[in-house]
XYZ file of C-alpha atoms in Angstrom:
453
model
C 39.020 23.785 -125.329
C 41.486 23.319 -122.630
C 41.718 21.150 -119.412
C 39.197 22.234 -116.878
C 42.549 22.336 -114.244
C 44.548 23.766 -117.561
C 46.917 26.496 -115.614
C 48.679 27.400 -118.205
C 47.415 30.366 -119.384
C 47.579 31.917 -116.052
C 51.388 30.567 -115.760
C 51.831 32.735 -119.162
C 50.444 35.720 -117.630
C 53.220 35.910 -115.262
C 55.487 37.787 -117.604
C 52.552 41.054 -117.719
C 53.314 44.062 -115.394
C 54.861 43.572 -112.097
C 53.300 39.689 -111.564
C 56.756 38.122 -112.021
C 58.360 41.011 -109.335
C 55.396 39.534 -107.157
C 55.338 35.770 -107.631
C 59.636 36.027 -106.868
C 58.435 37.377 -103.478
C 56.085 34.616 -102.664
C 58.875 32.130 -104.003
C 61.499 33.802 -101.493
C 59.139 33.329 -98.338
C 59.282 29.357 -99.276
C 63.170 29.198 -99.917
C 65.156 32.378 -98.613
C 65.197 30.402 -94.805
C 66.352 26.852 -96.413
C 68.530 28.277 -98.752
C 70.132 30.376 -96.068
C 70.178 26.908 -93.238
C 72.102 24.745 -96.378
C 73.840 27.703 -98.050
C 72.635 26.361 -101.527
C 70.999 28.266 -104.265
C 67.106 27.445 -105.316
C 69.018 25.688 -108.842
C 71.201 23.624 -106.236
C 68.040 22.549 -104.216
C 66.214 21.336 -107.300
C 68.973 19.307 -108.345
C 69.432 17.772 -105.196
C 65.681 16.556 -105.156
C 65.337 15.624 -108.715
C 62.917 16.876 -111.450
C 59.371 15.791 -110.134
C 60.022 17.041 -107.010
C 61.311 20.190 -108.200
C 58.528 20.947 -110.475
C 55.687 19.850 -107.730
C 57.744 22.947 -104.689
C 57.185 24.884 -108.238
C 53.766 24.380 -108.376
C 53.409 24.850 -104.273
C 54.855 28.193 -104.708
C 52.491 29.035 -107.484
C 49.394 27.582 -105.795
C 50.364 29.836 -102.305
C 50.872 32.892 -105.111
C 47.136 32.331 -106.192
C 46.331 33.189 -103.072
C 47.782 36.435 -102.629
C 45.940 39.814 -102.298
C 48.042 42.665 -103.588
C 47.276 46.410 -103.599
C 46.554 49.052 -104.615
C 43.817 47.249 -106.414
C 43.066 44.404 -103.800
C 43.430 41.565 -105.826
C 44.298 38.323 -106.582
C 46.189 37.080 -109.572
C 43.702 35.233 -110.795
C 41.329 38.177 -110.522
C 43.568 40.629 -112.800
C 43.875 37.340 -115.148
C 40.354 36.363 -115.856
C 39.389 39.731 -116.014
C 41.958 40.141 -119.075
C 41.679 37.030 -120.154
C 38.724 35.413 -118.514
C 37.338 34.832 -122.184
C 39.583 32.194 -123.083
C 39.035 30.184 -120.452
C 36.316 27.568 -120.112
C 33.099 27.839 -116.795
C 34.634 24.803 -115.470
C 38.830 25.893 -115.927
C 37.715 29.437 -113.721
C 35.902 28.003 -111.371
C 39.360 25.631 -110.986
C 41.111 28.918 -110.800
C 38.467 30.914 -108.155
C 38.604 28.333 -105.860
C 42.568 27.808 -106.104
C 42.599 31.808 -105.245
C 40.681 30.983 -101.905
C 42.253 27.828 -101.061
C 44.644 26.726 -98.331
C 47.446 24.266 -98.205
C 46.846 21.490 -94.945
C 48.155 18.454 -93.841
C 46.038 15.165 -94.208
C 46.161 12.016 -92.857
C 44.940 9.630 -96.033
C 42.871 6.581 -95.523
C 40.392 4.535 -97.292
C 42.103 4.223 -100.177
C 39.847 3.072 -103.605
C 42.804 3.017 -106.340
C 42.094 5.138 -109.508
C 39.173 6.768 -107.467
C 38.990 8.202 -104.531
C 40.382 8.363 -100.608
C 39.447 9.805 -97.628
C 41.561 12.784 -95.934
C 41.313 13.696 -92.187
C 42.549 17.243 -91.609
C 45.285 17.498 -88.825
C 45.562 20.921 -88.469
C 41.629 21.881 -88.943
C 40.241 18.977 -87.603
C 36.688 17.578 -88.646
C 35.576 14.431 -89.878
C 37.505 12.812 -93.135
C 36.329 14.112 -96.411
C 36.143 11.716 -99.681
C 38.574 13.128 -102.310
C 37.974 12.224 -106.066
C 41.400 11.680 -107.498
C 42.926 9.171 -109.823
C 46.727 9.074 -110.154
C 48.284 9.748 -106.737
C 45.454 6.881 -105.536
C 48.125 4.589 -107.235
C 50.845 4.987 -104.947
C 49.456 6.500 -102.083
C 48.858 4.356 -98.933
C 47.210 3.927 -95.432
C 47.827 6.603 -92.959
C 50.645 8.189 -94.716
C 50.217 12.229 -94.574
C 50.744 14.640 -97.270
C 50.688 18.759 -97.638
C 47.962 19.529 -100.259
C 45.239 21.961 -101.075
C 41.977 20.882 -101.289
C 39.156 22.304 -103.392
C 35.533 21.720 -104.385
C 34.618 21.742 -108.058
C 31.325 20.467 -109.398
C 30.617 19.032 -105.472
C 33.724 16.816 -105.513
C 36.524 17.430 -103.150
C 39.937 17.496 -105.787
C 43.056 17.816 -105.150
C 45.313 20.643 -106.350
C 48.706 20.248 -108.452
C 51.130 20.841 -105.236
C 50.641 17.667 -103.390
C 53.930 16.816 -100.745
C 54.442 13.426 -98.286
C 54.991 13.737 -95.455
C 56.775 11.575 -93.205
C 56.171 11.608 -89.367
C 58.722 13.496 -88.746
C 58.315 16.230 -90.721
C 54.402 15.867 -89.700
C 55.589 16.398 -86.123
C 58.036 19.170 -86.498
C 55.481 21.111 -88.784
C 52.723 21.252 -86.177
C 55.035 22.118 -83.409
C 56.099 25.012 -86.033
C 52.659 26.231 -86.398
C 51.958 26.255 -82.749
C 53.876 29.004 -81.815
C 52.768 30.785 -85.357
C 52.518 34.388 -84.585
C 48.934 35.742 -83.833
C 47.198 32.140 -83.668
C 44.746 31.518 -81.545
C 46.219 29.450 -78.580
C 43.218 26.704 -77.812
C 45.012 23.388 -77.253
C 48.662 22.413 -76.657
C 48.129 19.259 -78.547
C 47.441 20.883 -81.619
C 47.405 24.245 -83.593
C 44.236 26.135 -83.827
C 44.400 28.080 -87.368
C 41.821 29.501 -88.956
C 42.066 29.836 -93.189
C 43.532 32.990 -92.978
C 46.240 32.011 -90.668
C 46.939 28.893 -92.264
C 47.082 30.668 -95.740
C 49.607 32.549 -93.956
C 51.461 29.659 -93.224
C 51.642 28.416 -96.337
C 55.370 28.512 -96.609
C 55.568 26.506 -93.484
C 54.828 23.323 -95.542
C 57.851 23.664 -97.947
C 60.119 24.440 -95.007
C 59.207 21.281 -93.092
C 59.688 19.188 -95.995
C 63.022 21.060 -97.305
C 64.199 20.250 -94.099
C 63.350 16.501 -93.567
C 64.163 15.683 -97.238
C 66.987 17.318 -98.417
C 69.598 15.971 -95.461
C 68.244 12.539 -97.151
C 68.899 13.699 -100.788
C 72.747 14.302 -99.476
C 72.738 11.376 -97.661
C 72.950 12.654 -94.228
C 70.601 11.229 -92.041
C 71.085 7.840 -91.597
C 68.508 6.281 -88.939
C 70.361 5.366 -85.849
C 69.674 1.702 -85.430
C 69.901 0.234 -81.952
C 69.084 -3.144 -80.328
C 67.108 -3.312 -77.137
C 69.792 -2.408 -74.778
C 69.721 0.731 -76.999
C 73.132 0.054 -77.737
C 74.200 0.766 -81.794
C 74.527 -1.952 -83.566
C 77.469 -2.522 -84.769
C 78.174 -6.378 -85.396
C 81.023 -7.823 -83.854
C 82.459 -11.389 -84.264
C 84.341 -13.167 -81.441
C 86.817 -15.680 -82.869
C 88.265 -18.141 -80.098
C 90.431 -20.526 -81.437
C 90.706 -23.697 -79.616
C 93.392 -24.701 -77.515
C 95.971 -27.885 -78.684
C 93.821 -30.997 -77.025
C 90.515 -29.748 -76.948
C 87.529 -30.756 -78.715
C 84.152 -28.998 -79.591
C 82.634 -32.135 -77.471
C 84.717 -30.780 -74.739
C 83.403 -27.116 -75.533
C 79.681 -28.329 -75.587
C 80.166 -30.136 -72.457
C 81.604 -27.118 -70.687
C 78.949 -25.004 -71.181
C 75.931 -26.955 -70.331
C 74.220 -25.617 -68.612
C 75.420 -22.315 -67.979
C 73.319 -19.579 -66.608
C 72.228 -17.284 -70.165
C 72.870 -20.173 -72.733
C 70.138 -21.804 -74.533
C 71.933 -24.950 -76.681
C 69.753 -25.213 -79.872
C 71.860 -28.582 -81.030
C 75.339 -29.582 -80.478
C 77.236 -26.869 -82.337
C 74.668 -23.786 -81.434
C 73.440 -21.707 -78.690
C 71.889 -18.489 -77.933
C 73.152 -15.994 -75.619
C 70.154 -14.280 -73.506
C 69.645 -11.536 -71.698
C 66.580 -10.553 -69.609
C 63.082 -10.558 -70.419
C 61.900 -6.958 -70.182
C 58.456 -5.989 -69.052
C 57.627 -4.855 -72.532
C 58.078 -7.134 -75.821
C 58.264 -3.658 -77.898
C 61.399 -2.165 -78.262
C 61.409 1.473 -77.865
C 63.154 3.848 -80.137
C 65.379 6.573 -78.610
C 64.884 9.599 -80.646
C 62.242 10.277 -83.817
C 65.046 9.173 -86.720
C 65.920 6.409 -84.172
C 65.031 2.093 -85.424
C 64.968 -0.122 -82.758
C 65.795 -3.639 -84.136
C 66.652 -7.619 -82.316
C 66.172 -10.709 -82.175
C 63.684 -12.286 -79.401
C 62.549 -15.919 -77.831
C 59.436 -16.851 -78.216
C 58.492 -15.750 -74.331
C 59.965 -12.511 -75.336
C 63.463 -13.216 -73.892
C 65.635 -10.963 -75.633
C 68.952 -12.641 -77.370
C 72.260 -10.997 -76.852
C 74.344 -13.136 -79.467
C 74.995 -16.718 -80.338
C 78.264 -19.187 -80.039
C 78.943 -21.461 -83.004
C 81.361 -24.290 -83.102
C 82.981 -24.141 -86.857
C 86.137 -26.357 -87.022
C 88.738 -25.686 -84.558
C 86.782 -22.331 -83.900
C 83.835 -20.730 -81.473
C 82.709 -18.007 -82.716
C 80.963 -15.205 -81.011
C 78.379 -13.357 -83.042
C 76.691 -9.734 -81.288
C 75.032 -6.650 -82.574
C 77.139 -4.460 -80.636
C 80.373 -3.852 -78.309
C 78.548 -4.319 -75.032
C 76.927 -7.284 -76.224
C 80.010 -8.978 -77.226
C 82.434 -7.873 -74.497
C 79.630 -9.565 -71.950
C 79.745 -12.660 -74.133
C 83.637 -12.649 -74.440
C 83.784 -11.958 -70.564
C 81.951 -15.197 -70.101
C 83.255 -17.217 -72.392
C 86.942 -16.796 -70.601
C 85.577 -17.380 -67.367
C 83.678 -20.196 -67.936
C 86.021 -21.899 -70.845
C 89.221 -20.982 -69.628
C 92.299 -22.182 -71.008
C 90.058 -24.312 -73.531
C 90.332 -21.810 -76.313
C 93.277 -18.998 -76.902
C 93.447 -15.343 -76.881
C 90.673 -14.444 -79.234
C 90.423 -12.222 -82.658
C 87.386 -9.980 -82.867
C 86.215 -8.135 -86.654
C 83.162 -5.543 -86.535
C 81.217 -4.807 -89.802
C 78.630 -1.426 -89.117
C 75.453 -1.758 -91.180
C 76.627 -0.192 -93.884
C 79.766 -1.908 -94.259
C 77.769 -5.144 -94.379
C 75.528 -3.561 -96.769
C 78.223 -3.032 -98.635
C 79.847 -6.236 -98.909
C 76.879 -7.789 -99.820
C 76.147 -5.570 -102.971
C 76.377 -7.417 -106.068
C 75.889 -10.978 -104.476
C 73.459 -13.121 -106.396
C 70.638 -14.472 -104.590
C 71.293 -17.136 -102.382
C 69.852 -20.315 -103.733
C 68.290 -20.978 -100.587
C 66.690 -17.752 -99.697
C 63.350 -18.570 -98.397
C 60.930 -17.635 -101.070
C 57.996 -15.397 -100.333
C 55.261 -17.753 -100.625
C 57.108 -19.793 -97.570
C 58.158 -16.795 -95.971
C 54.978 -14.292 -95.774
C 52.834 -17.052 -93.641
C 55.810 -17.896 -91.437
C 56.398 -13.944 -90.704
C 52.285 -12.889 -90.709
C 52.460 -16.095 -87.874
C 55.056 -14.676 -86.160
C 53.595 -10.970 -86.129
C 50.339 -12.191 -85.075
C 51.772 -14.057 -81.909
C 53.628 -10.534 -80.616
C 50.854 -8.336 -81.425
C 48.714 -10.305 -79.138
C 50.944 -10.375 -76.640
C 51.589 -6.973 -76.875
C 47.730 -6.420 -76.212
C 48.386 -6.813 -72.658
C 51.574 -5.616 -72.015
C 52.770 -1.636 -71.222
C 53.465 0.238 -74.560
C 55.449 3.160 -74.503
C 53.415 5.585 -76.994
C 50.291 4.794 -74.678
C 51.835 6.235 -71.293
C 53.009 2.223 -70.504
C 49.517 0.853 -70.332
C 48.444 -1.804 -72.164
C 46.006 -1.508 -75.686
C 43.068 -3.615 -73.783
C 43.203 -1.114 -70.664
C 44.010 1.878 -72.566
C 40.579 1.535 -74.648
C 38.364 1.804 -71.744
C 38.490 5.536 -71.581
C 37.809 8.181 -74.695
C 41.281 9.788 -74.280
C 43.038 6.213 -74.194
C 41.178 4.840 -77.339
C 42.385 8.046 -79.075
C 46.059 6.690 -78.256
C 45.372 3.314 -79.675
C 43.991 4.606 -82.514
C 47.852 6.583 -82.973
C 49.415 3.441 -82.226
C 47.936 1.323 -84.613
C 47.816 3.909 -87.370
C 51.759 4.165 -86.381
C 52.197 0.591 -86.867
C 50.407 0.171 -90.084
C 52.355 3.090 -91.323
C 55.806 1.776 -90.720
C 54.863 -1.680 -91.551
C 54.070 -0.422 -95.198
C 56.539 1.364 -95.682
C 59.134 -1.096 -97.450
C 60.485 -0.541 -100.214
C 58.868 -3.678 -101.542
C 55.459 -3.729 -101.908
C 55.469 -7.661 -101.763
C 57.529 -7.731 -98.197
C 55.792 -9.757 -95.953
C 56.357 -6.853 -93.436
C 54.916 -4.653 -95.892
C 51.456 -7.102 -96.688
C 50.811 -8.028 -92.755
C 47.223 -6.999 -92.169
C 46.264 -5.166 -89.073
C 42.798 -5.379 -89.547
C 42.388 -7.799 -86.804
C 44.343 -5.719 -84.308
C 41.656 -3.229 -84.559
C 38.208 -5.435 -84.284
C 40.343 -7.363 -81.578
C 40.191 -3.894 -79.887
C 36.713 -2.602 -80.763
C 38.100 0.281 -82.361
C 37.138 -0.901 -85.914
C 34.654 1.966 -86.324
C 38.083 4.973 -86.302
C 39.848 3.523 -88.679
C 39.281 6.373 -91.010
């Protein structure tokens, strides 16, 4: 006896009569558009994305064909097939099958995560409280708050997953509801969010591979690269200031020369920090949705432009962009004079420094994990509070603590600190102290404990 979620029989079936004519149709609705925006071929668009992933659009496409009514006879493809071969099949394998012909693909915001056993799954586009979803493999890998494309069905009164499952990241969350807003013939409720129905949304099933076609195969041919910026919102691009000094002059004679100037903090007698100004927020704020804002702060918040180093007969200027170091260079000349000589700048982008560093063995004194995690979890737990009373951006500039006093504003924490959680998990390394931080407190510390689900 076969699988109870055993498809292959019906895949089989897809060579009788006219199904394969039919089942090219559905597969053109989900790839004619991408294939036409990246002028590749459906062969070219698997290879791009690899195996798995082309196998799991595959199954997408055959899930959404299910689901199709054709005439004359008004019906499914799973009704001609269990009618023909219905007797092969197993009670539990067509009721697998009867419910895939009625289901609809959704996107889900995953929580609650039991590995080998179950999570819950909030509905975006439907809304409605989370449901608990029996499921064993993708529990392995999947993680808090991200949000994936699936079809959900009930079978035996357990909530499963179907075959086609898809992540989603933000972005492609974002531009997919703004896609299904202005879906023809929906119902036009709320601007925040669509308002579909089942039929509509089995409509839109092709939607789903668009929005993730899009998002994921500029990253398969590398590019989108995520426009880093500091907190100017300058790009960084790091640039270092070589002054060498002048015949006679000593780096006693540099150190003494800029004490205390306005913007330099010494941190001993070869070191200092250039600063800018403390802003009103701590939070850096990214300037579009592939957009990282990254920097270096004090620990009031004071923002740090660059350092000076004294290294032999050298002072070297170190920024993360041009700005940066053309306001450190500017005051360096005014303020040192003809203490040091004409100066020699290098810049390194990010990748160029990711480059150069490839193939480097591991620095012997790289802080282990065990000394770094505490140090960072510290460090993370000092700016979050902070941040608790200070303007944030994706909450209209107004603070967590006032924000939760109204419904609309606790609804906007909840986003923020789902958002948070999100990106802090998502390293690459599971053992990342960015990637282990726990935000649990963040949310009792708010009262808002109770919708984190």
């Amino acid at each position: 006896m076969k699988a109870s979620r055993d498809l292959s029989g019906l895949v089989k079936f897809l060579s009788r009569d006219d199904w394969t004519f039919h089942f090219e149709e559905v597969m053109g609705d989900h790839f004619w558009s991408v294939m036409d925006e990246f002028d590749l071929d459906r062969e070219e668009i698997g290879e791009a994305l690899g195996d798995h992933w082309s196998m799991t659009l595959w199954g997408c496409v055959f899930e959404d064909f299910l689901t199709q009514v054709f005439e004359p006879d008004g019906q499914t493809f799973v009704d001609a097939y269990l009618k023909r071969r219905g007797w092969k099949e197993s009670a539990q394998a067509k009721a697998y099958m009867k419910a895939l012909s009625v289901s609809v693909m959704s996107l889900y915001e995953v929580s609650e995560i039991v590995p080998g056993k179950s999570f819950l799954a909030r509905d975006l586009i439907r809304g409605g409280e989370p449901i608990l979803i029996s499921e064993g493999t993708a529990t392995q890998t999947l993680k808090r708050w991200v949000r994936i494309a699936a079809r959900i069905v009930t079978i035996g009164g357990k909530h499963i997953i179907a075959g086609g499952l898809l992540p989603f990241s933000l972005e492609a969350s974002d531009a997919l509801l703004e896609g299904l807003k202005v879906l023809p013939g929906k119902r036009h409720r709320s601007k925040a969010k669509p308002s579909l129905d089942d039929d509509m949304l089995r409509v839109a099933a092709p939607l789903f591979t668009h929005a993730f076609l899009f998002d994921n195969l500029p990253k398969a041919f590398g590019e989108t690269q995520p426009f880093v910026h500091n907190s100017d919102g300058d790009e960084i691009v790091f640039h270092e200031v070589r002054f060498p000094l002048a015949t006679g002059t000593t780096q006693k004679d540099i150190a003494a020369r800029l004490e205390g100037v306005p913007n330099l903090r010494q941190e001993n007698a070869q070191f200092w920090n250039l600063l800018g100004q403390r802003p009103q927020s701590h939070r850096m704020k990214a300037r579009a949705p592939n957009a990282i804002a990254a920097g270096v702060t004090m620990e009031d918040g004071t923002p740090v432009l660059g350092d000076l180093e004294l290294k032999g007969r050298l002072l070297v200027l170190s920024a993360n962009s041009a700005a940066r170091a053309a306001k450190g260079t500017t005051l360096l000349e005014n303020v040192l004079g003809q203490m040091v000589r004409a100066p020699l700048t290098t810049i390194q982008t990010i990748e160029q420094m990711k480059a150069s560093r490839k193939g480097r063995e591991t620095s012997s004194d790289e802080i282990p994990l065990e000394v770094a995690t505490p140090l960072v979890h510290a460090m993370l737990d000092k700016q979050y509070r902070e941040v608790l009373d200070e303007p944030v951006r994706m909450l209209g500039d107004i603070a967590p603590r006032a924000a939760i006093r109204t419904k609309k504003g606790r609804e906007k924490v909840v986003e923020w600190l789902k958002y948070l959680e999100y990106r802090s998990a998502s390293s690459q390394n599971p053992q990342d102290p960015m990637a282990t931080y726990d935000f649990g407190w963040l949310w009792r510390e708010l009262n808002v404990e109770n919708l984190r689900r």
